[in-house]
Amino acid sequence: MIPKTAYHSLILFLLSFCTLSAQKPQKLSSGEIYEQVQKLNFLGSVLYVAAHPDDENTKLISYFSNEVKARTAYLSLTRGDGGQNLIGSELRELLGVLRTQELLAARRIDGGEQLFSRANDFGFSKEPNETFSIWDKNQVLSDVVLAIRKFQPDIIINRFDHRSPGTTHGHHTASAMLSMEAFDLAGNKNSFPEQLSSLKTWQPKRIFFNTSWWFYGSEEKFEQADKSKMATINAGVYFGIKGKSNGEIAALSRSQHKCQGFGTIGTRGDEMEYLEFLKGDFAKDKNNLFEGINTTWSRVKGGEAIGKILNEIEAHFNFKDPSVHIPKLIEAYQLVSKLEDEHWRAIKKQELENIILASAGLFFEGVSSEQSTNPDSDFTLKLEAVNQGGQDIELINVTFLNNPENGIILGKKLDKNKPFKTEKRLHTLASTPYTSPYWLNEKGTLGMYTVKDMAMIGRPDSEKLKLKWSLKIAGQPLDIYREIVYKISDPEKGEIYQPFEVLPEATATVIDDVTIFSDSKTKPISVKVKSGKTNLKGTISLQVPQGWNVSPDKIDFDIVMKNDEKIVVFNVTPPSYENKGIIAPVITVDGQKYTQKLTTIQYDHIPKQSVLMPSEASVVRLNIKRSGQLIGYIEGAGDEIPQSLKQIGYDVRIIKPSEITETTLSGFDAIVMGIRAYNVITDLQFKQRYLLDYVKNGGTMVVQYNTSGRRGFNGFNVPDFSPYELNISSDRVTDENAKVSFLNATHSVLNHPNKITETDFQGWVQERGLYFPDKWASEFTPILGMKDLGETEKQGSLLVANYGKGYYIYTGLSFFRELPAGVPGAFKLFTNLISIGKKDKS
C-alpha cells in the first residue's frame, strides 16, 4: 500500500497532465464529451520514447489517443535546450522552457500527455557513449524507470533504434538504449528501490521500434526487409466527429514546434506506420498492438459493473443533451471511487469528473485581479460560477490550497444560467515557492538538471497556485482542482488567459549579458531593477571579480508602481591584463536579499512564462584590435552577434532584406549574414545578386552557418548563395575543446589585426561548429582543421575566397554561441574576419 502522503504526490502528478497551463478553460462540445466517454471505456496505455522535443511521431500519438482511445504519453528525455531558435533569441535554458511549452501545446492538440527526464540537452553528440559521458546515465535510466512505474504503459514505442550507434544523434540512440533497459528494470523490485516507497513495480507487455524506410536507407531496401516481426498500422484514419483526418491533427500538433521551424501541411488518406517488435509478449495479431491485453473495465477488480454503466452511455449517447447521462455518470463515479486499483482509480475519477462537469454545462473559475503576487502577500481573487445546464448544483466552498485557512465558505445553490460572482482577499504563505521552471531552481551540470523531489521528476511544468472547488452535483460531492488564472481583454485578440504567478518583490537584470572592455577605461554598467510590488524601496550593489573595481558601492532606489522598472548605473573599471569574470547585482529590501533576474518568454502559441535565474553577466577585459567601423547585419534565425559587435565599438546597422539594393550596401565596411539566413529568408533569392556585387566591388561578406537540406525545408532558398562552388554538409565538431590546427597559418584572418593562437580556442562553449562545407571550389582557402575523437579532420569550418575586389567568407564556427558567452578568442577571430583587407583601427 502506498503511504498517504506519497500517494497524494502521485495523484498530483497524475492530475498535472490535465492542467491547461493557464489556457482558456476547456469547454467541451457534445461530440468531445462523447469522445471522452469512449476514452473512459478504454483501460490501456502507450508510452512513446525519444530524446528531444520534435522527435515524437505526432501521427502515432494522435492515432493511439484519438482512434484507439488509449492513454498516450510522450517521454522526451530532454527539453531541447541545445537546439537553435528560429523565432526569437532564447537559447540554452530559456530555449528549453520555450520548447517544453511547445510540447505541451502539441499535446493539447493531439490528445497525448507529456513527460521528461532530468537530462540536459547539452548539444549535438555523435554517438551514445559520448552522450553518456556527459549525462549521468544511471540518473537518466532511473528517470525512465520512474516514468514507466508512474505511467504504467502496456506498450512502449521507441522512436529510434538502439542497435545502430553512430548513425544518428547520440541522444537519439541513447534514448532507445535506456528505454530497452528500463523495460526490464521497471518490473524488478531490486532496481531503484527508493522509488517503491511511493510506487509499485510495473512490467510493460511489449516494446517496439517505430521504424520506416528512412532507417533502411531507401524505400527499395525497406520493401525487401524482413517484416515478420513488424506491426503495420494505417494511421491515416478520418475522424468524422472532428471533421479532420489524423494527418491533419498530427500536422497541427507538429506545427507547434515553431522555434525549430517544423510547421507542416496536413495530410489525408492512408498512411502506414511500421512498428518492429523488440521485446516482451509478441502479439499474434500484428495489426493490433493491444492484442492479448485486457483494455476493458474487467481489467480491474470491481470494474465490470462500471463498464456496464459506461458502455451503455456510450452506446446510447445523447448528443443533443449530454446532461441526461449525469445520474448514470455519478453512479459510475461512486463505483470508481471504491476501486482498489489506485492507479486506474485516480485516472478514471479525473476523467469522470471532467465529463460530469462538461455534461452539466458548469463554468467556474478563479481569476486574480493582478498577474502576480509575492510570498506572504495579499491578492484579490474573483470567483465566478455559472450553472448553464440546469442541473441541481450546489457550490459548498472554495479552498485556497496554498493557505487553506483562507477558504471561502459559500453553501450557494447555483440556479440555471444565473452567474454567481464574489471577491475575496487571499494571503499567500511566506513559504510559497516562486512560479518558475522547477528544473532551474538549483544549479545543475552540463548534462543534468538537479531535481531532488521524486514527485516532481518527469513533470512537464511547475505547480501553480490552485483552488479546490467543493461541489455537489445531483447530490454527489465532487472536489475539483483548478489553477488560479489571470485574464485580460486585449483590443485585438479579445479574451486572453495568462498564468497567475508568484514572483519575488524585486529582481535585477544586467542590461548586457556580456560587456567587453577593449582597454583599461572605465565603462558604465546598467542594471534594471524590476519591482514585484508597490512602493518598493531598497538598495542595490554590484559584485565584481577580483582585480575589478566598481563605484558607487551601492545605489538607493524607490519604485512606486508594481511591475515598473528603474535603470541604475555602476561604473566598472577593468584590470590592465586580459581577464574574464562574472558580475552579479544584489538587491536588499528590508534586510532581505534578492539575487535573481526575471526573464519573460511570450509568444502567441504558448502561455506566458516567467523564468527566474541567478542574475549574472560576464565582463571581459580583452586586448583587441579592429579595422573598419560600419557593419551591416542581415538577421537570420536569431542571434545576439549584433549586440556583441557593438560591445567592441562597431557601428552595427540591421539591414532588412527589402532594403537591399545595388546602392544601399556600398557604405558598409562588412556585411554579416545571420545564422541560417538563407534557410529562413525567402526574399534573399531576389537580393543575392546585390550582395555578391557588393563583394565584387571590394566589400567583405561573412556568411554564418546554414543547414543543409532540400530547398524550402531547412535548406537553401538561394541556390547561388556563394560566388563559387560550395557544398554544405552535416559535418560538425561537437567537442568544444577539440584541438584546432592552422591549415594556413600566414593567412591574414589569423594575423590581422589580431594574432590568433591556440589559446584563442580555449573556453569555447557547447561546440566548435556545425554544418561545415565538405566540398568547395579551389578559389576558397581553408583556414582551420578540427575533429571529434575517432574522426577524420574537418577542414571546412572557415573558408575565405577573393571575389572581384572583395572577400567572401563562409564559416560554420558557432560564433552565435561564443560571442554572447564572452569567449575572448572568438571575438578576436570574428573581428579579423570583418577586418580583412582593411587598415588597423585601435
PDB file of C-alpha atoms in Angstrom, residues 114 132 152-153 196 199-200 228 340 394 446 450 498 530 601 681 685 738:
ATOM      1  CA  GLN A 114       3.963  14.863 -21.737  1.00  0.00           C
ATOM      2  CA  PHE A 132      26.580   9.021 -21.529  1.00  0.00           C
ATOM      3  CA  GLN A 152       2.225   2.159 -16.257  1.00  0.00           C
ATOM      4  CA  PRO A 153       2.252   1.717 -20.056  1.00  0.00           C
ATOM      5  CA  LEU A 196       8.995   1.890  -4.378  1.00  0.00           C
ATOM      6  CA  LEU A 199       5.180   3.485  -6.381  1.00  0.00           C
ATOM      7  CA  LYS A 200       4.799  -0.124  -7.442  1.00  0.00           C
ATOM      8  CA  SER A 228       7.772 -10.890 -39.995  1.00  0.00           C
ATOM      9  CA  GLU A 340      -8.825  -0.955  -5.031  1.00  0.00           C
ATOM     10  CA  GLU A 394     -24.524  23.475  -5.054  1.00  0.00           C
ATOM     11  CA  LEU A 446      26.348  20.324 -18.298  1.00  0.00           C
ATOM     12  CA  THR A 450      19.101  18.926 -10.418  1.00  0.00           C
ATOM     13  CA  GLN A 498      -2.256  34.073 -18.596  1.00  0.00           C
ATOM     14  CA  LYS A 530      12.058  45.491 -11.536  1.00  0.00           C
ATOM     15  CA  ILE A 601       9.018  34.410 -22.637  1.00  0.00           C
ATOM     16  CA  ILE A 681      14.595  34.451 -45.679  1.00  0.00           C
ATOM     17  CA  GLN A 685      16.781  34.752 -53.686  1.00  0.00           C
ATOM     18  CA  ALA A 738      38.662  19.779 -29.829  1.00  0.00           C
TER      19      ALA A 738
END
